[in-house]
Each structure stands twice: as structure tokens, then as C-alpha cells.
PDB file of C-alpha atoms in Angstrom:
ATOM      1  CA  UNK M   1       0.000   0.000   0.000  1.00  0.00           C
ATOM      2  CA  UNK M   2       2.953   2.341  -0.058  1.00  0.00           C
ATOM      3  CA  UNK M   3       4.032   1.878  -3.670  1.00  0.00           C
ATOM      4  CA  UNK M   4       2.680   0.935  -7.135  1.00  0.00           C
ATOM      5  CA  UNK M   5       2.487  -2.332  -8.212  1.00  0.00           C
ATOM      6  CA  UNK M   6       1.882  -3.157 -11.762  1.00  0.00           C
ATOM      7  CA  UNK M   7       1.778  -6.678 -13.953  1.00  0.00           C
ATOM      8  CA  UNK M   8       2.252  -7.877 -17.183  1.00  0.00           C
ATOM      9  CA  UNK M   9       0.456 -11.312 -17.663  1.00  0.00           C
ATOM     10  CA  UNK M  10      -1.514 -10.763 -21.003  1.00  0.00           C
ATOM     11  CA  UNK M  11      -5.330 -12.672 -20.737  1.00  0.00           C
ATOM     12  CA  UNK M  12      -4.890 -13.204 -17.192  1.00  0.00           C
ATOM     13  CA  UNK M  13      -5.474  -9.993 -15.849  1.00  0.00           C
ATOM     14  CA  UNK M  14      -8.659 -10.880 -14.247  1.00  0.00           C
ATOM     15  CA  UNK M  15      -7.185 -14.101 -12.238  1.00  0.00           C
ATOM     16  CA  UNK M  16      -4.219 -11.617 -11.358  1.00  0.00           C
ATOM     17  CA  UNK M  17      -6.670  -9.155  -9.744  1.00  0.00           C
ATOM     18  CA  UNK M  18      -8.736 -12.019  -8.241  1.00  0.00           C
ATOM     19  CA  UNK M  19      -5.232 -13.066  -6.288  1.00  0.00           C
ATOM     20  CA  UNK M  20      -4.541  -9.508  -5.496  1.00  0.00           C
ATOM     21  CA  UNK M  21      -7.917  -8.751  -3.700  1.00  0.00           C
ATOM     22  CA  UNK M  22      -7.058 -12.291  -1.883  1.00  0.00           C
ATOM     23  CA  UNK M  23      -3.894 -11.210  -1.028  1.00  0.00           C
ATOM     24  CA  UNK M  24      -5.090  -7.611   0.412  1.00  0.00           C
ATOM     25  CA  UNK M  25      -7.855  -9.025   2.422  1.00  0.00           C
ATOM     26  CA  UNK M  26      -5.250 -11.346   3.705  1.00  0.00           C
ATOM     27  CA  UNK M  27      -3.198  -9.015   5.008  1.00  0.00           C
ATOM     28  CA  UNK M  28      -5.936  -6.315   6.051  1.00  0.00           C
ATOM     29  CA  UNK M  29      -4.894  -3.788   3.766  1.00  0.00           C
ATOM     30  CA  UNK M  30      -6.989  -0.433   2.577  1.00  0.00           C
ATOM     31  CA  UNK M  31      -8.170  -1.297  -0.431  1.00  0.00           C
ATOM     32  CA  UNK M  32      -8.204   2.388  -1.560  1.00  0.00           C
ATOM     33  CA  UNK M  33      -4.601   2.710  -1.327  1.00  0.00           C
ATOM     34  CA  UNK M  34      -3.726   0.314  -3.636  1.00  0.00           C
ATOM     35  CA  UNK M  35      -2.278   1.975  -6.805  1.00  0.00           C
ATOM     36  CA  UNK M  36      -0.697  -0.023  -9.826  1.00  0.00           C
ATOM     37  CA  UNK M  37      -1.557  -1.097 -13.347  1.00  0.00           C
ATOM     38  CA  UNK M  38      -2.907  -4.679 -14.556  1.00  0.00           C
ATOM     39  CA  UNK M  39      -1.847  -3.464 -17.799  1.00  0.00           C
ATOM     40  CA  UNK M  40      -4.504  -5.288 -20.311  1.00  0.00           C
ATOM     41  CA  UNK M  41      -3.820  -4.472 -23.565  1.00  0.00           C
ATOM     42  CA  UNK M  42      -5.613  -7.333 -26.128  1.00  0.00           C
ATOM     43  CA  UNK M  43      -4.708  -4.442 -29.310  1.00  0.00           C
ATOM     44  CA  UNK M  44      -1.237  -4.526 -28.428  1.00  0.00           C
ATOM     45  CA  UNK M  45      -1.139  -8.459 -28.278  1.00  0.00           C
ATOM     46  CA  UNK M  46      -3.000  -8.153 -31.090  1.00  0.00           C
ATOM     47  CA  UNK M  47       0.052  -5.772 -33.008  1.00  0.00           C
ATOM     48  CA  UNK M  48       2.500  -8.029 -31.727  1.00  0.00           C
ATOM     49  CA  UNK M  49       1.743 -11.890 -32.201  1.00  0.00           C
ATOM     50  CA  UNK M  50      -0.807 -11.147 -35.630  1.00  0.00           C
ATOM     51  CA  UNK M  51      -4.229 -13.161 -36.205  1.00  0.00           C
ATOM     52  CA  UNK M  52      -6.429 -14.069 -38.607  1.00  0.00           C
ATOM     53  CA  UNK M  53      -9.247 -14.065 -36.330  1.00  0.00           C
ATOM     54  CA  UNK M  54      -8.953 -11.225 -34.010  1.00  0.00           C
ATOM     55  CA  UNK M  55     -12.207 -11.560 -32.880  1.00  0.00           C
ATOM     56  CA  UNK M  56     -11.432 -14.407 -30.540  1.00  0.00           C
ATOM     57  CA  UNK M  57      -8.323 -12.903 -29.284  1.00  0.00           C
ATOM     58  CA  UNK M  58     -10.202  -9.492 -28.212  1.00  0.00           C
ATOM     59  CA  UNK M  59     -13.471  -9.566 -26.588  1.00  0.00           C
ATOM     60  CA  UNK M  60     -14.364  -5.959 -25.503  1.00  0.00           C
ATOM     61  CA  UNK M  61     -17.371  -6.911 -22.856  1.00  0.00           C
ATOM     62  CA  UNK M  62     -14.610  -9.419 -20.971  1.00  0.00           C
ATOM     63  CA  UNK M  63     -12.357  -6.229 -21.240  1.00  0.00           C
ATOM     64  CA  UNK M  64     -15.410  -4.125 -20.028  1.00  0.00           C
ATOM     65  CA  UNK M  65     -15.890  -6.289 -16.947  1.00  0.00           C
ATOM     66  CA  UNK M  66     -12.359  -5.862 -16.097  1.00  0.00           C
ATOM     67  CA  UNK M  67     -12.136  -2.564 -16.044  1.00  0.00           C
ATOM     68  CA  UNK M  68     -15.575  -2.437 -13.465  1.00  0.00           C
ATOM     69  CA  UNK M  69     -14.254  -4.961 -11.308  1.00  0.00           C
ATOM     70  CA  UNK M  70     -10.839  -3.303 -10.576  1.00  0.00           C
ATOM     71  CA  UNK M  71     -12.534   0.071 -10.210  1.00  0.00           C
ATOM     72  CA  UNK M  72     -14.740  -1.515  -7.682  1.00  0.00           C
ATOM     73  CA  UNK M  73     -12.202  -3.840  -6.140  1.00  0.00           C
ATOM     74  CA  UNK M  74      -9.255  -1.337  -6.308  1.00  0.00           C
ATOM     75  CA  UNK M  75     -10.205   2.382  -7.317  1.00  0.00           C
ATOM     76  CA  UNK M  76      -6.731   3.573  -7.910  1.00  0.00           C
ATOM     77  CA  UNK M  77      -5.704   0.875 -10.221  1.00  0.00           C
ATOM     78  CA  UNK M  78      -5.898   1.048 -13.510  1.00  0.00           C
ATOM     79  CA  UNK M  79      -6.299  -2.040 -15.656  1.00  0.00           C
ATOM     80  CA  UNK M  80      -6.270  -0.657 -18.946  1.00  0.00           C
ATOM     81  CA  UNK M  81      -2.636  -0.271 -21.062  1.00  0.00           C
ATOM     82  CA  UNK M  82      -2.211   2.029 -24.394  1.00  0.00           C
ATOM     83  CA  UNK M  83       0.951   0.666 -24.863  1.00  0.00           C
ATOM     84  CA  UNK M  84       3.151   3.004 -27.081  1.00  0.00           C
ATOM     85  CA  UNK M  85       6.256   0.802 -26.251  1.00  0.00           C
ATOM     86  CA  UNK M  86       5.680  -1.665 -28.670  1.00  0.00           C
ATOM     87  CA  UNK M  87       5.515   0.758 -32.037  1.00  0.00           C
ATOM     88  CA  UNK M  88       8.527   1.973 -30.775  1.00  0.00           C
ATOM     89  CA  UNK M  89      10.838  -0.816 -30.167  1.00  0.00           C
ATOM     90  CA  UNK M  90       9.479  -1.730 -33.669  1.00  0.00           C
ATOM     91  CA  UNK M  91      11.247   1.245 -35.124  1.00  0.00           C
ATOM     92  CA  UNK M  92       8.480   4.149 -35.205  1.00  0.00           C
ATOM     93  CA  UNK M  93       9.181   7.775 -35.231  1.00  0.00           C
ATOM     94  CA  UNK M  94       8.539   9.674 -31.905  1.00  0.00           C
ATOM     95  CA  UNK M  95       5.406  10.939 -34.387  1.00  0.00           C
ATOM     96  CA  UNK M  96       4.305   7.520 -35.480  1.00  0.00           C
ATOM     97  CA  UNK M  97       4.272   6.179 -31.385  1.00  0.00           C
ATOM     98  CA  UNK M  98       2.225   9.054 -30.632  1.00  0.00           C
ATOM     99  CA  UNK M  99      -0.082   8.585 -33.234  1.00  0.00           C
ATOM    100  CA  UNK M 100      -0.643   4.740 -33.014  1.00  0.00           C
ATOM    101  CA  UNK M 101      -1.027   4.833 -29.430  1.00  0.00           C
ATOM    102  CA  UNK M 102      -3.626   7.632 -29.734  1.00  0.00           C
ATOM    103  CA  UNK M 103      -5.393   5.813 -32.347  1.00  0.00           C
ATOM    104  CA  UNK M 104      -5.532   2.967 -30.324  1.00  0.00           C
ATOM    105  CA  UNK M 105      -6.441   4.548 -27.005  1.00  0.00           C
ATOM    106  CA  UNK M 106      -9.859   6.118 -29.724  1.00  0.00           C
ATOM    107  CA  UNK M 107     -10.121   2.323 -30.393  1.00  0.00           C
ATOM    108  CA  UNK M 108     -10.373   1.391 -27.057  1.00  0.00           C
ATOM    109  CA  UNK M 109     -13.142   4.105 -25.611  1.00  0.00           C
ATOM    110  CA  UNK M 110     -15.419   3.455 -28.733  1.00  0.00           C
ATOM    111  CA  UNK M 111     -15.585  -0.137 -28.293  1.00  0.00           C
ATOM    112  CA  UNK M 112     -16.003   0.481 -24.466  1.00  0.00           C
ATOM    113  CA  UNK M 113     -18.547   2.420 -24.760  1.00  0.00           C
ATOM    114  CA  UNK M 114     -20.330   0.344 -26.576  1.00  0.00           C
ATOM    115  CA  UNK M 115     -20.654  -2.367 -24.055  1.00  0.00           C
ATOM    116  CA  UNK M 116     -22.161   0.451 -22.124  1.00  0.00           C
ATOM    117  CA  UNK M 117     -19.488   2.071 -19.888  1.00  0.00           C
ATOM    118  CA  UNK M 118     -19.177   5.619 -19.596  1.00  0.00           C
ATOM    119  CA  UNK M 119     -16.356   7.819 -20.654  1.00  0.00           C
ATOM    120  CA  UNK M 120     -15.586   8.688 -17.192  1.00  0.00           C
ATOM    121  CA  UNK M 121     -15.308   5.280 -15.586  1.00  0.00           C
ATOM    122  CA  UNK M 122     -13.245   4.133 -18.989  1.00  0.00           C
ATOM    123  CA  UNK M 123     -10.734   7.001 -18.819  1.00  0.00           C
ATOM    124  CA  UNK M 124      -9.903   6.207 -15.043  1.00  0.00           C
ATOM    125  CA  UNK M 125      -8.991   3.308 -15.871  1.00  0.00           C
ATOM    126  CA  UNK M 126      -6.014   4.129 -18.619  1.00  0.00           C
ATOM    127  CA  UNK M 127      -2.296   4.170 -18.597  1.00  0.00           C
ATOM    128  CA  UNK M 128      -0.512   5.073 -21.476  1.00  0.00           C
ATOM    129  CA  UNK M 129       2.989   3.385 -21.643  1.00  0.00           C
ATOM    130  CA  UNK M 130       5.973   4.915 -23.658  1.00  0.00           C
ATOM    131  CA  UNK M 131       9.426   4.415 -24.837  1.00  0.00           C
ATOM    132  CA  UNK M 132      11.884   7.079 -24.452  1.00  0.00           C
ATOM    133  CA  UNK M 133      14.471   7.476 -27.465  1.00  0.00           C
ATOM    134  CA  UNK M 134      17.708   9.173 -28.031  1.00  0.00           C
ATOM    135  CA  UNK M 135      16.034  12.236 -29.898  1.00  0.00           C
ATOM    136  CA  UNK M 136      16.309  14.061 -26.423  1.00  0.00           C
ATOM    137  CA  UNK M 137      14.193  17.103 -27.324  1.00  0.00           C
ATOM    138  CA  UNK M 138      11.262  15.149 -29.235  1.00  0.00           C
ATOM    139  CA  UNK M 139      11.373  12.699 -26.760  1.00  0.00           C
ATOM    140  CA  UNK M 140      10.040  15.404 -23.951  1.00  0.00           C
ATOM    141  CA  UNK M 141       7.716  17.057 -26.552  1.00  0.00           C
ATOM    142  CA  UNK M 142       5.927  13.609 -26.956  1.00  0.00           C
ATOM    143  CA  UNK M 143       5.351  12.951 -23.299  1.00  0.00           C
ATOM    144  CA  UNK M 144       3.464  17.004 -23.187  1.00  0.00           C
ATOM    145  CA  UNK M 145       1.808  16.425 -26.138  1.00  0.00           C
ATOM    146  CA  UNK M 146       0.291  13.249 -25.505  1.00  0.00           C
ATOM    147  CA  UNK M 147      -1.262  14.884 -22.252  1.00  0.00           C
ATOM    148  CA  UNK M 148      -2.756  17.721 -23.977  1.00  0.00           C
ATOM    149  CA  UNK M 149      -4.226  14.830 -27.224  1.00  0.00           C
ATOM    150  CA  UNK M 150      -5.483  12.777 -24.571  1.00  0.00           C
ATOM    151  CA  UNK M 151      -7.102  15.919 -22.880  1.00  0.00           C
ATOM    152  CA  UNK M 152      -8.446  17.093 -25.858  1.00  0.00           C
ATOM    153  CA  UNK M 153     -10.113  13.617 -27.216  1.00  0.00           C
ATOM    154  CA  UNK M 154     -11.326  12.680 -23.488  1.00  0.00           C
ATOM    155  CA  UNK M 155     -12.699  16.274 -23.543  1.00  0.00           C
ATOM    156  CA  UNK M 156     -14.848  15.394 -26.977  1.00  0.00           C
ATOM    157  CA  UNK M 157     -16.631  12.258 -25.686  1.00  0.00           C
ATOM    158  CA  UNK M 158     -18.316  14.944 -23.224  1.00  0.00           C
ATOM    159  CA  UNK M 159     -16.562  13.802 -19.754  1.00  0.00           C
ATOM    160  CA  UNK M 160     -18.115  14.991 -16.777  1.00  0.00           C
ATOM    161  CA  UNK M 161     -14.509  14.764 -14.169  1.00  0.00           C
ATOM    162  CA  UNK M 162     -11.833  16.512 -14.427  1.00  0.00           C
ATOM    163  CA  UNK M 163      -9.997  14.143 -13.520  1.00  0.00           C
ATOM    164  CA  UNK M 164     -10.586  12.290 -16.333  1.00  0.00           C
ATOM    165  CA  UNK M 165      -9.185  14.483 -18.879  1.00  0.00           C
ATOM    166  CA  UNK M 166      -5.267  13.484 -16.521  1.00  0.00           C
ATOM    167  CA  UNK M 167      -3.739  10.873 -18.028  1.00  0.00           C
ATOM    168  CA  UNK M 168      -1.011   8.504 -16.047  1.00  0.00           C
ATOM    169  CA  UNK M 169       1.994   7.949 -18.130  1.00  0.00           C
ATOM    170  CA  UNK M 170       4.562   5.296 -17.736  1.00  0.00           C
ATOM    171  CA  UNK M 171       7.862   5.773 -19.663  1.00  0.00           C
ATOM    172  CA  UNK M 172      10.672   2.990 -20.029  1.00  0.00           C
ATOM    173  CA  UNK M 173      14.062   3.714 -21.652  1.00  0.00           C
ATOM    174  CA  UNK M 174      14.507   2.387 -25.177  1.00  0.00           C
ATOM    175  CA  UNK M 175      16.100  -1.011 -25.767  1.00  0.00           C
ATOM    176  CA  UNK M 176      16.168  -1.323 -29.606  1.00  0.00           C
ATOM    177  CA  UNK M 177      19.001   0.689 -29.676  1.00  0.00           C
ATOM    178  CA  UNK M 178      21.306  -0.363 -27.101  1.00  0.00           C
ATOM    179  CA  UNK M 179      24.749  -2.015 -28.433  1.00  0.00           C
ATOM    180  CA  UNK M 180      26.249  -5.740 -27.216  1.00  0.00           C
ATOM    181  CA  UNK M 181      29.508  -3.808 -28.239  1.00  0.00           C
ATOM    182  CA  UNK M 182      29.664  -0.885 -26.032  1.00  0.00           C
ATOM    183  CA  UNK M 183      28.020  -0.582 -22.659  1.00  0.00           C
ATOM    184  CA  UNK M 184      29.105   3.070 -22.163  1.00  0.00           C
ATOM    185  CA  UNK M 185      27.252   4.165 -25.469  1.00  0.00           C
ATOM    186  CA  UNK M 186      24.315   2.005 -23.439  1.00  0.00           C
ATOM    187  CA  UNK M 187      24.483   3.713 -19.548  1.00  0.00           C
ATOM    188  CA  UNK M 188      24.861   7.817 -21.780  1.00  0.00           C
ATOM    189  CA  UNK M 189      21.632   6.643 -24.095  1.00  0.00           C
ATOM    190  CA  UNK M 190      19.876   5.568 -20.685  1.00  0.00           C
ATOM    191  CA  UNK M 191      20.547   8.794 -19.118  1.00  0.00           C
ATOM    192  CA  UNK M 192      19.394  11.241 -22.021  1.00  0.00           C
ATOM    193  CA  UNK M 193      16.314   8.870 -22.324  1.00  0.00           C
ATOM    194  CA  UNK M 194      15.724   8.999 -18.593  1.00  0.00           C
ATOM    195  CA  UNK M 195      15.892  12.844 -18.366  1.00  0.00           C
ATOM    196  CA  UNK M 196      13.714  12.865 -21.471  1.00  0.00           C
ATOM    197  CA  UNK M 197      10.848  11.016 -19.701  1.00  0.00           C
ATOM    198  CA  UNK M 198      10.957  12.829 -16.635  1.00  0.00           C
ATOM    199  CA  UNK M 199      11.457  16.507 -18.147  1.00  0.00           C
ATOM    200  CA  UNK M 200       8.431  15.445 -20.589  1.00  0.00           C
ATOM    201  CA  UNK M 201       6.764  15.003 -17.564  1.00  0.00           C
ATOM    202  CA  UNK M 202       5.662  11.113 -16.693  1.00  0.00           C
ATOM    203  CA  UNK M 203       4.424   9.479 -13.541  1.00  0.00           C
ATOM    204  CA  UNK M 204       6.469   6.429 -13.446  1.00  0.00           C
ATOM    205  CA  UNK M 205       9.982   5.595 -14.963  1.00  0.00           C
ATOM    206  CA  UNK M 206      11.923   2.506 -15.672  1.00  0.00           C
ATOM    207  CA  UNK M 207      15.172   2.282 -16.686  1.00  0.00           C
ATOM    208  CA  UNK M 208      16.132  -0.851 -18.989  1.00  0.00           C
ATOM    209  CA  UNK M 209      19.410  -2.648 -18.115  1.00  0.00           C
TER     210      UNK M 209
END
């Protein structure tokens, strides 16, 4: 209850949070101080591994009930992911991350919403995660732009928080382009990239090794 914890076990998020709510009763915990990400993200998978029947792999009112029974369970964690990451250690442009992650976070809200949530409980429940690159100046002007985009769309779909319109933004430092040859090149690229992310202004940081 005194830091964030946050997983990564793709279709399983809902037997994760079923452990965790076992594991916080166990131990007598406030449940309202429990802050992390469960970081479901069936597009991404989707980007990643390829199908020729997406429909199975994504079903929108299993991600729906996710997102309402961590927000009941849990109301600071977030079980939704727009993860940028993956454009980027594909070899995107700072613009192309931005804009694939933004398209998919659209994706995301209008398929929501269609299984009847509101825009309100949908947007507490995102977390966009980035990778930071070695173009140190566009680096921080992604981070403050995707605030003010995500503002600005949240803001059209008629949200009635303001909280909803702040986005929590997880940054970790590239790893395409790290060397085998030359660990120094590695631990300067790591710093850049880490200043990047936190001058651009995210919530969480993690350095790759």
C-alpha cells in the first residue's frame, strides 16, 4: 500500500486481480490505497503476435468487466494499457508512437462504450505506456503532447470529471538501440532517455538494463 504495483500477464489480468484482492484481504490492507496497473492491452497483443481471427483474441465486454471490477475492487488501479512501447521498439518515429497509441487509445473508448461504460469510468482506468528514445528534445515534446491529445479527445466524448481528462503515463528507456559492443554508449543513451521522460513530464519511470 505504499508503492505501485503493476503486472504484465496478457489474458490473465482478471485471475491476477482475483489473487490480489485475496492477497489484500489477507493481510488487512486499505483497499483504496492500492495503486498499480494490470496493464490489459488485447490491441497490443493483437500488433504483436498477428491473427487471422482477431475476434477471438479481443473480446471488448470481458475487457469491459475488467475494467468495473478493478474500479470496484481497487479504485486507484488502472487495468487498462495504451501501450506506445511496442511501435517503438518496432522502429516508429517519436510521431508515429504518438499517433498509433492515440489511435488505439480512440479504439479502445469506442468499443467500451459500446458495451455500455461511460467515458468517465473508462478514462480512469487508462495508462498510457511509452518508450523514451535518443532524440532528447522530441522525446520530452511527446510525453506534453500526448497529455494535452489525450485531454483534448477525453474532452470530446463529453466527460463529466476533471480528472478524467489526466492521463497517467509510464515511460521505459529504449532497448532497440542499445549495443552488445559498447556498454558506455548504453548507460549515456539511458541517461538522455531517462531525463527525457521525466522533463516530458511522466508518472512512473523505468530504466532498462
Amino acid at each position: 500500500d505504499c508503492i505501485q504495483i503493476s503486472f504484465k500477464a496478457p489474458g490473465k489480468e482478471d485471475i491476477i486481480l482475483s489473487l490480489l484482492a485475496k492477497e489484500v484481504a489477507n493481510r488487512e490492507l486499505d483497499k483504496n490505497k492500492i495503486n498499480g496497473c494490470l496493464n490489459a492491452d488485447p490491441l497490443g497483443e493483437l500488433s504483436i503476435k498477428g491473427s487471422d481471427k482477431p475476434e477471438i483474441l479481443i473480446n471488448f465486454n470481458k475487457l469491459a468487466d475488467l475494467l468495473k471490477s478493478s474500479s470496484k475492487k481497487f479504485p486507484l488501479l488502472r487495468s487498462l494499457s495504451v501501450n506506445g512501447s511496442i511501435f517503438h521498439q518496432s522502429g516508429t518515429s517519436v510521431v508515429q508512437e504518438l499517433g498509433f497509441s492515440i489511435s488505439k487509445m480512440v479504439e479502445y473508448i469506442s468499443r467500451l462504450k459500446e458495451t455500455g461504460l461511460e467515458i468517465d469510468e473508462i478514462a480512469s482506468q487508462i495508462q498510457f505506456n511509452f518508450s523514451t528514445g535518443s532524440n532528447y528534445f522530441m522525446e520530452i515534446a511527446k510525453i506534453r503532447a500526448a497529455r494535452i491529445l489525450y485531454a483534448n479527445i477525453i474532452n470530446a466524448y463529453d466527460a463529466k470529471s476533471e480528472v478524467s481528462k489526466k492521463v497517467f503515463i509510464h515511460a521505459n528507456t529504449s532497448e532497440w538501440n542499445q549495443t552488445i559492443y559498447d556498454p558506455y554508449t548504453n548507460i549515456l543513451r539511458g541517461t538522455t532517455e531517462s531525463m527525457s521522460a521525466v522533463l516530458g513530464g511522466v508518472n512512473s519511470l523505468s530504466v532498462s538494463p
